[in-house]
XYZ file of C-alpha atoms in Angstrom:
236
model
C 59.336 76.213 173.200
C 63.185 75.842 172.789
C 64.792 73.263 174.876
C 68.423 74.356 174.381
C 69.884 77.167 176.409
C 71.704 80.067 174.748
C 75.350 79.339 173.937
C 77.548 80.976 176.789
C 79.374 83.998 175.631
C 83.033 84.576 176.072
C 82.604 87.656 178.116
C 85.923 89.147 178.942
C 87.811 86.933 176.760
C 90.156 89.076 174.486
C 92.225 86.308 173.017
C 91.794 86.450 169.194
C 93.297 83.003 168.676
C 90.137 81.304 170.197
C 87.469 83.329 168.299
C 87.266 81.253 165.127
C 86.789 78.054 167.355
C 83.951 79.847 169.134
C 82.305 80.947 165.929
C 82.289 77.526 164.659
C 80.662 76.422 167.841
C 78.090 79.026 167.861
C 77.403 78.195 164.152
C 76.580 74.396 165.131
C 74.530 75.638 168.106
C 72.526 77.789 166.024
C 71.903 74.726 163.755
C 70.923 72.514 166.566
C 68.607 75.135 167.920
C 66.846 75.020 164.647
C 66.646 71.155 164.650
C 64.888 71.486 167.968
C 62.473 74.173 166.642
C 61.552 71.799 163.911
C 60.757 69.166 166.238
C 58.509 71.465 168.233
C 56.723 72.490 165.288
C 56.118 68.911 163.926
C 55.097 68.118 167.447
C 52.460 70.812 167.749
C 51.000 70.049 164.223
C 50.569 66.377 165.062
C 49.118 66.848 168.514
C 46.576 69.311 166.855
C 45.836 66.933 164.186
C 45.271 64.058 166.783
C 43.188 66.376 169.163
C 45.303 65.219 171.913
C 48.319 66.360 173.904
C 49.290 62.699 174.755
C 51.456 60.355 172.753
C 55.002 59.624 172.000
C 57.019 61.420 169.475
C 56.769 60.359 165.916
C 59.487 58.491 164.052
C 60.256 61.544 162.047
C 60.550 63.747 165.216
C 63.001 61.232 166.946
C 65.102 61.182 163.573
C 65.598 64.942 163.839
C 66.515 64.452 167.531
C 68.929 62.026 166.282
C 70.362 64.432 163.826
C 70.748 66.918 166.496
C 73.113 64.740 168.506
C 75.151 64.050 165.390
C 75.383 67.693 164.373
C 76.517 68.579 167.786
C 79.146 66.060 167.619
C 80.169 67.544 164.351
C 80.301 71.091 165.783
C 82.475 69.787 168.734
C 84.971 68.219 166.231
C 85.177 71.126 164.081
C 85.503 73.558 166.808
C 87.976 71.759 168.958
C 90.125 71.002 165.921
C 90.202 74.607 165.009
C 91.010 75.559 168.586
C 94.033 73.129 168.674
C 95.405 74.138 165.328
C 94.984 78.097 166.072
C 96.101 77.971 169.671
C 98.391 75.168 169.607
C 100.685 76.478 167.028
C 101.891 79.340 169.237
C 101.657 77.553 172.692
C 103.582 74.515 171.687
C 106.636 76.637 171.051
C 106.217 78.576 174.187
C 108.895 77.378 176.615
C 107.539 76.614 180.023
C 104.013 76.102 179.040
C 101.923 72.950 179.441
C 101.436 72.948 176.014
C 105.276 72.830 175.021
C 105.881 70.074 177.613
C 103.302 67.983 175.886
C 104.692 68.784 172.419
C 108.302 67.794 173.653
C 106.823 64.482 175.129
C 105.025 63.764 171.883
C 108.189 64.119 169.953
C 110.180 61.875 172.370
C 107.391 59.200 171.913
C 107.762 59.341 168.158
C 111.578 59.027 168.357
C 111.392 56.082 170.679
C 109.391 54.055 168.022
C 110.999 51.167 166.378
C 109.976 52.765 162.809
C 109.057 56.511 162.576
C 106.312 57.513 160.388
C 107.085 58.889 156.920
C 105.283 62.155 157.897
C 107.554 62.680 160.919
C 110.592 61.830 158.831
C 109.682 64.437 156.358
C 109.057 66.990 158.989
C 112.587 66.379 160.467
C 114.163 66.451 156.971
C 112.172 69.492 156.004
C 113.671 73.065 155.297
C 112.161 74.364 158.462
C 112.089 71.349 160.873
C 110.910 73.418 163.905
C 107.881 74.724 161.962
C 107.165 71.412 160.252
C 107.379 69.418 163.431
C 104.616 71.499 165.056
C 102.475 71.042 161.953
C 103.103 67.318 162.300
C 102.236 67.166 165.832
C 98.982 69.384 165.286
C 97.952 67.043 162.415
C 98.527 64.187 164.916
C 96.089 65.784 167.356
C 93.409 66.671 164.900
C 93.455 63.748 162.492
C 90.409 61.974 163.649
C 86.942 63.053 165.179
C 86.747 62.851 169.182
C 85.474 59.495 170.324
C 85.103 60.277 174.056
C 86.277 62.082 177.211
C 89.938 60.706 176.749
C 90.437 62.034 173.394
C 89.267 65.520 174.753
C 91.686 65.210 177.806
C 94.681 64.111 175.771
C 94.014 65.893 172.340
C 92.463 69.241 173.466
C 93.192 69.964 177.138
C 96.533 68.199 177.598
C 97.806 69.419 173.944
C 96.921 73.087 174.935
C 97.973 72.985 178.709
C 94.552 73.578 179.863
C 94.398 73.628 183.748
C 92.217 70.829 185.295
C 90.942 73.540 187.350
C 89.448 75.204 184.347
C 88.174 72.015 182.905
C 88.118 69.251 185.395
C 88.030 65.292 184.509
C 84.468 65.009 185.775
C 83.136 67.457 183.352
C 84.793 65.821 180.561
C 83.948 62.237 181.644
C 80.217 63.442 181.974
C 80.215 63.658 178.060
C 80.607 59.977 177.603
C 77.115 59.249 177.708
C 76.821 61.753 174.706
C 79.416 59.955 172.881
C 77.811 56.625 173.464
C 74.580 57.940 172.202
C 76.432 59.423 169.004
C 78.164 56.275 168.274
C 74.965 54.135 168.691
C 73.132 56.453 165.977
C 76.130 56.786 163.626
C 77.391 53.286 163.787
C 74.373 51.080 164.595
C 71.243 53.148 163.271
C 70.448 53.594 166.966
C 69.166 50.006 167.026
C 68.323 48.536 170.423
C 70.139 45.404 169.552
C 72.178 45.329 166.369
C 72.685 41.796 166.579
C 69.052 40.708 166.675
C 66.359 40.409 163.908
C 64.372 43.343 165.223
C 64.924 46.690 163.724
C 63.520 48.448 166.922
C 65.318 51.755 167.698
C 66.180 53.573 170.785
C 63.347 55.945 171.864
C 64.858 59.704 172.011
C 63.175 61.956 174.622
C 63.403 65.597 173.585
C 64.547 66.920 177.159
C 67.156 64.156 177.552
C 68.673 64.828 174.004
C 68.597 68.515 174.774
C 70.660 67.817 178.029
C 73.058 65.783 176.125
C 73.778 68.415 173.344
C 73.557 71.396 175.751
C 76.512 69.682 178.126
C 78.728 69.320 174.912
C 78.346 73.088 174.250
C 78.903 74.032 177.702
C 82.070 71.964 178.072
C 83.373 73.056 174.538
C 83.029 76.840 175.666
C 84.938 76.002 179.020
C 87.866 74.425 176.831
C 87.928 77.632 174.746
C 87.954 79.800 177.761
C 90.626 77.397 179.110
C 92.613 77.829 176.015
C 92.446 81.513 176.121
C 93.609 81.393 179.883
C 96.558 79.116 178.828
C 97.612 81.786 176.145
C 97.429 84.622 178.927
C 99.480 82.416 181.285
C 102.181 81.951 178.543
C 102.223 85.785 177.715
C 100.628 85.338 174.196
């Protein structure tokens, strides 16, 4: 039985700029669903062979659950980076929008630095400074993977002028437990104590992992909806 709920649809959303980000997210969601299907299949075969419905997941099954967390993170990164690029390119130039205010503040912070970066210098000196400064700004917002709720607040919600009513702080901060698990897997092989001699790893429960991944997909859809709403308010 599948543990992951279907991805929420963009019912009523007509903004074409957010569609590519949603398609990426949906593709990632489909892949994660297949990983949970694989865990279910392996679990069923193992229990039938053992003649018992009791017992913990096998090492292979837990490794697949770890893969589901990593793939969910990759889907979030790819989807949100596409969203910021596709929507931010127009919103940043829309005076009066939250995205434009954040764009201006970012440029002011750059200009206050004792020494500006070469990429910023090249944008200012370019043939079309306006266009190249926006490209510089978006590159700054999407140059690295998202490491926690603060990144999502600043580099997605704030960058696109998405209302806190649409995506509250609490919803984003609720994902920090997911990021902690992801980082533990990616950077520490999911070891219980990376500094110890033991190579014991964290045990991952199917339902707990499913909820972690599901929360990420749910918030990502809300950010996409929030970006569409920001476009609507800006008249684009």
